[in-house]
C-alpha cells in the first residue's frame, strides 16, 4: 500500500497491475482503433491478453515485493503478448524490477529510478528515441518528471510521471513516425496518436490510482 510517508510497497505493486488490467480492458477498443490507423490493429487485443494473464497469475500467487511483482509481469507479457508490445513492455518491467530489487518500499527517488530503468529498457529493445512517435514519447517525460518530484514521496513522483506521460502521449499526434510499422506510412502517420504511448500513459495513471486507493487500505489487491 501507500503509507502515510508516500512510500509504496508490494501490495501497491499488485494493485497497480490489477488496475492496469482494468484500464487496458476498458480502453481495449480505443487502442485497437488507434493501432488500426497506423499499425497492425492488434495493440489493444494484445495488451488486454497480457494483463489478463497477469491477473490470473496474481490470483494464484501474490508477489512479496515490488520487484517480484514487476518481474512476474515482465515474464507474463513476454510470453503472452504478440507483436512489439510484449518484448518492449516486458523489458521495461524487467529493468524496472532490477532497479528496485533492494527496496522494500519505494520513495520518490526509487520511483524515479524504476521509471528511468523501464524507459531505458524500452529504448534498448526498440532503438527508439523521443520524437520517433513511440511509447518512448510517454516514458521519457514520465521518467524526467519523476526526478523533479519530492524524492521522499513515491506517490508524488507517480503523479508527476503520469501527468507528463499523458502530455507526452498527446504530443505524438502531429509527429511523423520514425520507428515500427507506423514508419511505413511516412507523412500519413501524422495526425494520429501513437497507441503504445497511449497505453503507457494509461498504465502510469493506473499506478497513481493504485497508490491513492491503497492509502489506509488493506492488503494485496485492495481497491482492485
mmCIF file of C-alpha atoms in Angstrom:
data_model
loop_
_atom_site.group_PDB
_atom_site.id
_atom_site.type_symbol
_atom_site.label_atom_id
_atom_site.label_comp_id
_atom_site.label_asym_id
_atom_site.label_seq_id
_atom_site.Cartn_x
_atom_site.Cartn_y
_atom_site.Cartn_z
ATOM 1 C CA UNK A 1 0.000 0.000 0.000
ATOM 2 C CA UNK A 2 0.973 3.649 0.005
ATOM 3 C CA UNK A 3 1.975 4.530 3.527
ATOM 4 C CA UNK A 4 1.498 7.881 5.235
ATOM 5 C CA UNK A 5 5.035 8.772 4.171
ATOM 6 C CA UNK A 6 4.209 8.247 0.495
ATOM 7 C CA UNK A 7 6.257 5.039 0.191
ATOM 8 C CA UNK A 8 4.974 2.209 -1.994
ATOM 9 C CA UNK A 9 5.196 -1.495 -1.186
ATOM 10 C CA UNK A 10 4.432 -4.845 -2.783
ATOM 11 C CA UNK A 11 0.705 -4.585 -2.136
ATOM 12 C CA UNK A 12 0.680 -1.349 -4.127
ATOM 13 C CA UNK A 13 2.518 -3.070 -6.983
ATOM 14 C CA UNK A 14 -0.112 -5.798 -7.106
ATOM 15 C CA UNK A 15 -2.908 -3.209 -7.127
ATOM 16 C CA UNK A 16 -1.066 -1.358 -9.896
ATOM 17 C CA UNK A 17 -1.013 -4.452 -12.094
ATOM 18 C CA UNK A 18 -4.672 -5.185 -11.407
ATOM 19 C CA UNK A 19 -5.685 -1.592 -12.103
ATOM 20 C CA UNK A 20 -3.592 -1.633 -15.281
ATOM 21 C CA UNK A 21 -5.509 -4.710 -16.421
ATOM 22 C CA UNK A 22 -8.785 -2.960 -15.707
ATOM 23 C CA UNK A 23 -7.974 0.204 -17.641
ATOM 24 C CA UNK A 24 -6.435 -1.677 -20.558
ATOM 25 C CA UNK A 25 -9.618 -3.766 -20.823
ATOM 26 C CA UNK A 26 -11.699 -0.593 -20.596
ATOM 27 C CA UNK A 27 -9.702 1.068 -23.386
ATOM 28 C CA UNK A 28 -9.163 -2.064 -25.472
ATOM 29 C CA UNK A 29 -11.252 -0.929 -28.423
ATOM 30 C CA UNK A 30 -9.722 2.555 -28.374
ATOM 31 C CA UNK A 31 -6.228 1.067 -28.522
ATOM 32 C CA UNK A 32 -7.279 -1.248 -31.354
ATOM 33 C CA UNK A 33 -8.636 1.714 -33.323
ATOM 34 C CA UNK A 34 -5.505 3.789 -32.734
ATOM 35 C CA UNK A 35 -3.302 0.918 -33.881
ATOM 36 C CA UNK A 36 -5.527 0.170 -36.860
ATOM 37 C CA UNK A 37 -4.892 3.712 -38.119
ATOM 38 C CA UNK A 38 -1.090 3.404 -38.195
ATOM 39 C CA UNK A 39 -0.186 -0.201 -37.337
ATOM 40 C CA UNK A 40 -1.457 -3.773 -37.268
ATOM 41 C CA UNK A 41 -4.582 -3.012 -35.246
ATOM 42 C CA UNK A 42 -3.767 -5.566 -32.554
ATOM 43 C CA UNK A 43 -2.298 -3.433 -29.758
ATOM 44 C CA UNK A 44 -5.450 -3.325 -27.641
ATOM 45 C CA UNK A 45 -6.111 -7.037 -28.025
ATOM 46 C CA UNK A 46 -2.507 -7.985 -27.269
ATOM 47 C CA UNK A 47 -2.253 -5.756 -24.204
ATOM 48 C CA UNK A 48 -5.581 -6.993 -22.858
ATOM 49 C CA UNK A 49 -4.453 -10.602 -23.285
ATOM 50 C CA UNK A 50 -1.192 -9.925 -21.481
ATOM 51 C CA UNK A 51 -2.705 -8.155 -18.499
ATOM 52 C CA UNK A 52 -5.489 -10.721 -18.217
ATOM 53 C CA UNK A 53 -2.731 -13.321 -17.865
ATOM 54 C CA UNK A 54 -1.021 -11.188 -15.222
ATOM 55 C CA UNK A 55 -4.218 -11.019 -13.151
ATOM 56 C CA UNK A 56 -4.682 -14.771 -13.435
ATOM 57 C CA UNK A 57 -1.146 -15.239 -12.143
ATOM 58 C CA UNK A 58 -1.788 -12.810 -9.277
ATOM 59 C CA UNK A 59 -4.903 -14.764 -8.332
ATOM 60 C CA UNK A 60 -2.688 -17.815 -7.845
ATOM 61 C CA UNK A 61 0.220 -16.135 -6.108
ATOM 62 C CA UNK A 62 0.735 -12.690 -4.563
ATOM 63 C CA UNK A 63 4.246 -11.245 -5.053
ATOM 64 C CA UNK A 64 6.014 -10.336 -1.826
ATOM 65 C CA UNK A 65 7.729 -7.197 -3.134
ATOM 66 C CA UNK A 66 7.558 -4.520 -5.824
ATOM 67 C CA UNK A 67 10.469 -6.140 -7.649
ATOM 68 C CA UNK A 68 8.793 -9.569 -7.599
ATOM 69 C CA UNK A 69 5.538 -8.130 -8.968
ATOM 70 C CA UNK A 70 7.318 -6.318 -11.793
ATOM 71 C CA UNK A 71 9.421 -9.357 -12.695
ATOM 72 C CA UNK A 72 6.325 -11.553 -12.817
ATOM 73 C CA UNK A 73 4.590 -9.012 -15.069
ATOM 74 C CA UNK A 74 7.625 -8.968 -17.350
ATOM 75 C CA UNK A 75 7.623 -12.746 -17.730
ATOM 76 C CA UNK A 76 3.901 -12.899 -18.453
ATOM 77 C CA UNK A 77 3.992 -10.097 -21.019
ATOM 78 C CA UNK A 78 6.969 -11.585 -22.826
ATOM 79 C CA UNK A 79 5.271 -14.973 -23.046
ATOM 80 C CA UNK A 80 1.675 -13.908 -23.749
ATOM 81 C CA UNK A 81 1.801 -10.686 -25.799
ATOM 82 C CA UNK A 82 2.478 -10.768 -29.517
ATOM 83 C CA UNK A 83 3.898 -8.065 -31.744
ATOM 84 C CA UNK A 84 6.324 -5.467 -30.448
ATOM 85 C CA UNK A 85 4.430 -4.710 -27.243
ATOM 86 C CA UNK A 86 5.356 -7.915 -25.402
ATOM 87 C CA UNK A 87 9.142 -7.569 -25.699
ATOM 88 C CA UNK A 88 9.053 -3.806 -25.148
ATOM 89 C CA UNK A 89 6.804 -3.778 -22.089
ATOM 90 C CA UNK A 90 8.399 -6.969 -20.809
ATOM 91 C CA UNK A 91 11.849 -5.415 -20.978
ATOM 92 C CA UNK A 92 10.559 -2.262 -19.288
ATOM 93 C CA UNK A 93 9.119 -4.197 -16.347
ATOM 94 C CA UNK A 94 12.178 -6.428 -16.084
ATOM 95 C CA UNK A 95 14.597 -3.494 -15.990
ATOM 96 C CA UNK A 96 12.321 -1.701 -13.521
ATOM 97 C CA UNK A 97 12.261 -4.750 -11.238
ATOM 98 C CA UNK A 98 16.057 -4.846 -11.190
ATOM 99 C CA UNK A 99 16.221 -1.135 -10.345
ATOM 100 C CA UNK A 100 14.113 -1.614 -7.192
ATOM 101 C CA UNK A 101 15.303 -5.079 -6.196
ATOM 102 C CA UNK A 102 16.833 -3.808 -2.940
ATOM 103 C CA UNK A 103 13.814 -1.708 -1.888
ATOM 104 C CA UNK A 104 11.107 -2.939 0.462
ATOM 105 C CA UNK A 105 9.098 0.224 -0.245
ATOM 106 C CA UNK A 106 9.622 2.930 -2.839
ATOM 107 C CA UNK A 107 10.114 6.605 -2.079
ATOM 108 C CA UNK A 108 10.160 9.238 -4.800
ATOM 109 C CA UNK A 109 13.789 8.641 -5.646
ATOM 110 C CA UNK A 110 13.184 4.910 -6.086
ATOM 111 C CA UNK A 111 10.115 5.552 -8.264
ATOM 112 C CA UNK A 112 12.209 7.820 -10.472
ATOM 113 C CA UNK A 113 14.887 5.117 -10.740
ATOM 114 C CA UNK A 114 12.241 2.498 -11.561
ATOM 115 C CA UNK A 115 10.737 4.594 -14.357
ATOM 116 C CA UNK A 116 14.120 5.564 -15.786
ATOM 117 C CA UNK A 117 15.148 1.907 -15.884
ATOM 118 C CA UNK A 118 11.888 0.967 -17.598
ATOM 119 C CA UNK A 119 12.366 3.705 -20.175
ATOM 120 C CA UNK A 120 15.967 2.679 -20.781
ATOM 121 C CA UNK A 121 14.828 -0.895 -21.341
ATOM 122 C CA UNK A 122 12.341 0.222 -23.977
ATOM 123 C CA UNK A 123 14.980 2.346 -25.713
ATOM 124 C CA UNK A 124 17.495 -0.512 -25.656
ATOM 125 C CA UNK A 125 14.984 -3.012 -27.048
ATOM 126 C CA UNK A 126 13.226 -0.816 -29.596
ATOM 127 C CA UNK A 127 16.064 1.546 -30.564
ATOM 128 C CA UNK A 128 13.618 4.484 -30.478
ATOM 129 C CA UNK A 129 14.228 7.976 -29.138
ATOM 130 C CA UNK A 130 11.974 10.836 -28.111
ATOM 131 C CA UNK A 131 10.175 12.258 -31.120
ATOM 132 C CA UNK A 132 10.012 8.959 -33.017
ATOM 133 C CA UNK A 133 6.271 8.606 -32.240
ATOM 134 C CA UNK A 134 6.533 5.586 -29.954
ATOM 135 C CA UNK A 135 5.906 4.705 -26.310
ATOM 136 C CA UNK A 136 9.234 6.377 -25.528
ATOM 137 C CA UNK A 137 7.417 9.692 -26.009
ATOM 138 C CA UNK A 138 5.352 8.885 -22.918
ATOM 139 C CA UNK A 139 8.034 7.152 -20.847
ATOM 140 C CA UNK A 140 10.785 9.745 -21.253
ATOM 141 C CA UNK A 141 8.790 12.720 -19.948
ATOM 142 C CA UNK A 142 7.400 10.479 -17.200
ATOM 143 C CA UNK A 143 10.880 9.492 -16.044
ATOM 144 C CA UNK A 144 12.097 13.077 -16.232
ATOM 145 C CA UNK A 145 9.106 14.421 -14.310
ATOM 146 C CA UNK A 146 9.508 11.861 -11.525
ATOM 147 C CA UNK A 147 13.006 13.194 -10.830
ATOM 148 C CA UNK A 148 11.595 16.665 -10.158
ATOM 149 C CA UNK A 149 9.132 15.443 -7.503
ATOM 150 C CA UNK A 150 9.804 15.175 -3.770
ATOM 151 C CA UNK A 151 12.467 12.426 -3.504
ATOM 152 C CA UNK A 152 10.885 11.203 -0.278
ATOM 153 C CA UNK A 153 7.357 10.853 -1.695
ATOM 154 C CA UNK A 154 6.686 7.951 -4.034
ATOM 155 C CA UNK A 155 3.089 8.957 -4.714
ATOM 156 C CA UNK A 156 4.117 12.493 -5.718
ATOM 157 C CA UNK A 157 6.638 11.024 -8.151
ATOM 158 C CA UNK A 158 3.941 8.799 -9.678
ATOM 159 C CA UNK A 159 1.543 11.729 -10.098
ATOM 160 C CA UNK A 160 4.206 13.834 -11.814
ATOM 161 C CA UNK A 161 5.121 10.925 -14.059
ATOM 162 C CA UNK A 162 1.527 10.129 -15.031
ATOM 163 C CA UNK A 163 0.758 13.764 -15.844
ATOM 164 C CA UNK A 164 3.862 14.005 -18.024
ATOM 165 C CA UNK A 165 3.114 10.688 -19.758
ATOM 166 C CA UNK A 166 -0.373 11.851 -20.719
ATOM 167 C CA UNK A 167 1.021 15.099 -22.121
ATOM 168 C CA UNK A 168 3.708 13.155 -23.971
ATOM 169 C CA UNK A 169 1.209 10.713 -25.451
ATOM 170 C CA UNK A 170 -0.989 13.559 -26.684
ATOM 171 C CA UNK A 171 2.066 15.197 -28.246
ATOM 172 C CA UNK A 172 2.612 12.175 -30.520
ATOM 173 C CA UNK A 173 -0.396 13.140 -32.646
ATOM 174 C CA UNK A 174 1.363 15.586 -35.018
ATOM 175 C CA UNK A 175 4.586 13.559 -35.194
ATOM 176 C CA UNK A 176 5.729 11.549 -38.194
ATOM 177 C CA UNK A 177 6.617 8.025 -37.122
ATOM 178 C CA UNK A 178 10.246 7.028 -37.495
ATOM 179 C CA UNK A 179 10.080 3.556 -35.929
ATOM 180 C CA UNK A 180 7.903 0.491 -36.208
ATOM 181 C CA UNK A 181 5.174 -0.330 -38.686
ATOM 182 C CA UNK A 182 3.803 3.213 -38.484
ATOM 183 C CA UNK A 183 7.019 4.494 -40.072
ATOM 184 C CA UNK A 184 5.989 2.782 -43.326
ATOM 185 C CA UNK A 185 3.235 5.385 -43.661
ATOM 186 C CA UNK A 186 5.651 8.311 -43.657
ATOM 187 C CA UNK A 187 3.839 11.648 -43.518
ATOM 188 C CA UNK A 188 0.482 9.870 -43.364
ATOM 189 C CA UNK A 189 1.295 8.755 -39.810
ATOM 190 C CA UNK A 190 0.924 12.365 -38.646
ATOM 191 C CA UNK A 191 -2.451 13.231 -37.137
ATOM 192 C CA UNK A 192 -2.780 10.013 -35.153
ATOM 193 C CA UNK A 193 -1.894 9.241 -31.546
ATOM 194 C CA UNK A 194 0.679 6.518 -31.019
ATOM 195 C CA UNK A 195 -1.103 3.547 -29.408
ATOM 196 C CA UNK A 196 1.948 2.490 -27.384
ATOM 197 C CA UNK A 197 2.300 5.954 -25.904
ATOM 198 C CA UNK A 198 -1.404 5.955 -25.032
ATOM 199 C CA UNK A 199 -1.275 2.540 -23.347
ATOM 200 C CA UNK A 200 1.846 3.662 -21.456
ATOM 201 C CA UNK A 201 0.030 6.727 -20.159
ATOM 202 C CA UNK A 202 -2.921 4.572 -19.086
ATOM 203 C CA UNK A 203 -0.627 2.212 -17.178
ATOM 204 C CA UNK A 204 1.251 5.017 -15.435
ATOM 205 C CA UNK A 205 -2.028 6.668 -14.406
ATOM 206 C CA UNK A 206 -3.108 3.274 -13.055
ATOM 207 C CA UNK A 207 -0.066 3.386 -10.764
ATOM 208 C CA UNK A 208 -1.421 6.606 -9.256
ATOM 209 C CA UNK A 209 -4.923 5.176 -8.845
ATOM 210 C CA UNK A 210 -3.445 2.125 -7.113
ATOM 211 C CA UNK A 211 -1.448 4.318 -4.738
ATOM 212 C CA UNK A 212 -4.371 6.575 -3.893
ATOM 213 C CA UNK A 213 -6.820 3.700 -3.403
ATOM 214 C CA UNK A 214 -4.344 1.987 -1.107
ATOM 215 C CA UNK A 215 -3.775 4.868 1.287
ATOM 216 C CA UNK A 216 -5.014 3.476 4.581
ATOM 217 C CA UNK A 217 -6.483 0.446 2.792
ATOM 218 C CA UNK A 218 -5.991 -3.238 3.383
ATOM 219 C CA UNK A 219 -3.681 -5.840 1.941
ATOM 220 C CA UNK A 220 -2.823 -7.059 -1.559
ATOM 221 C CA UNK A 221 -5.466 -6.429 -4.148
ATOM 222 C CA UNK A 222 -7.285 -3.830 -2.066
ATOM 223 C CA UNK A 223 -9.000 -1.350 -4.272
ATOM 224 C CA UNK A 224 -8.659 -3.589 -7.345
#
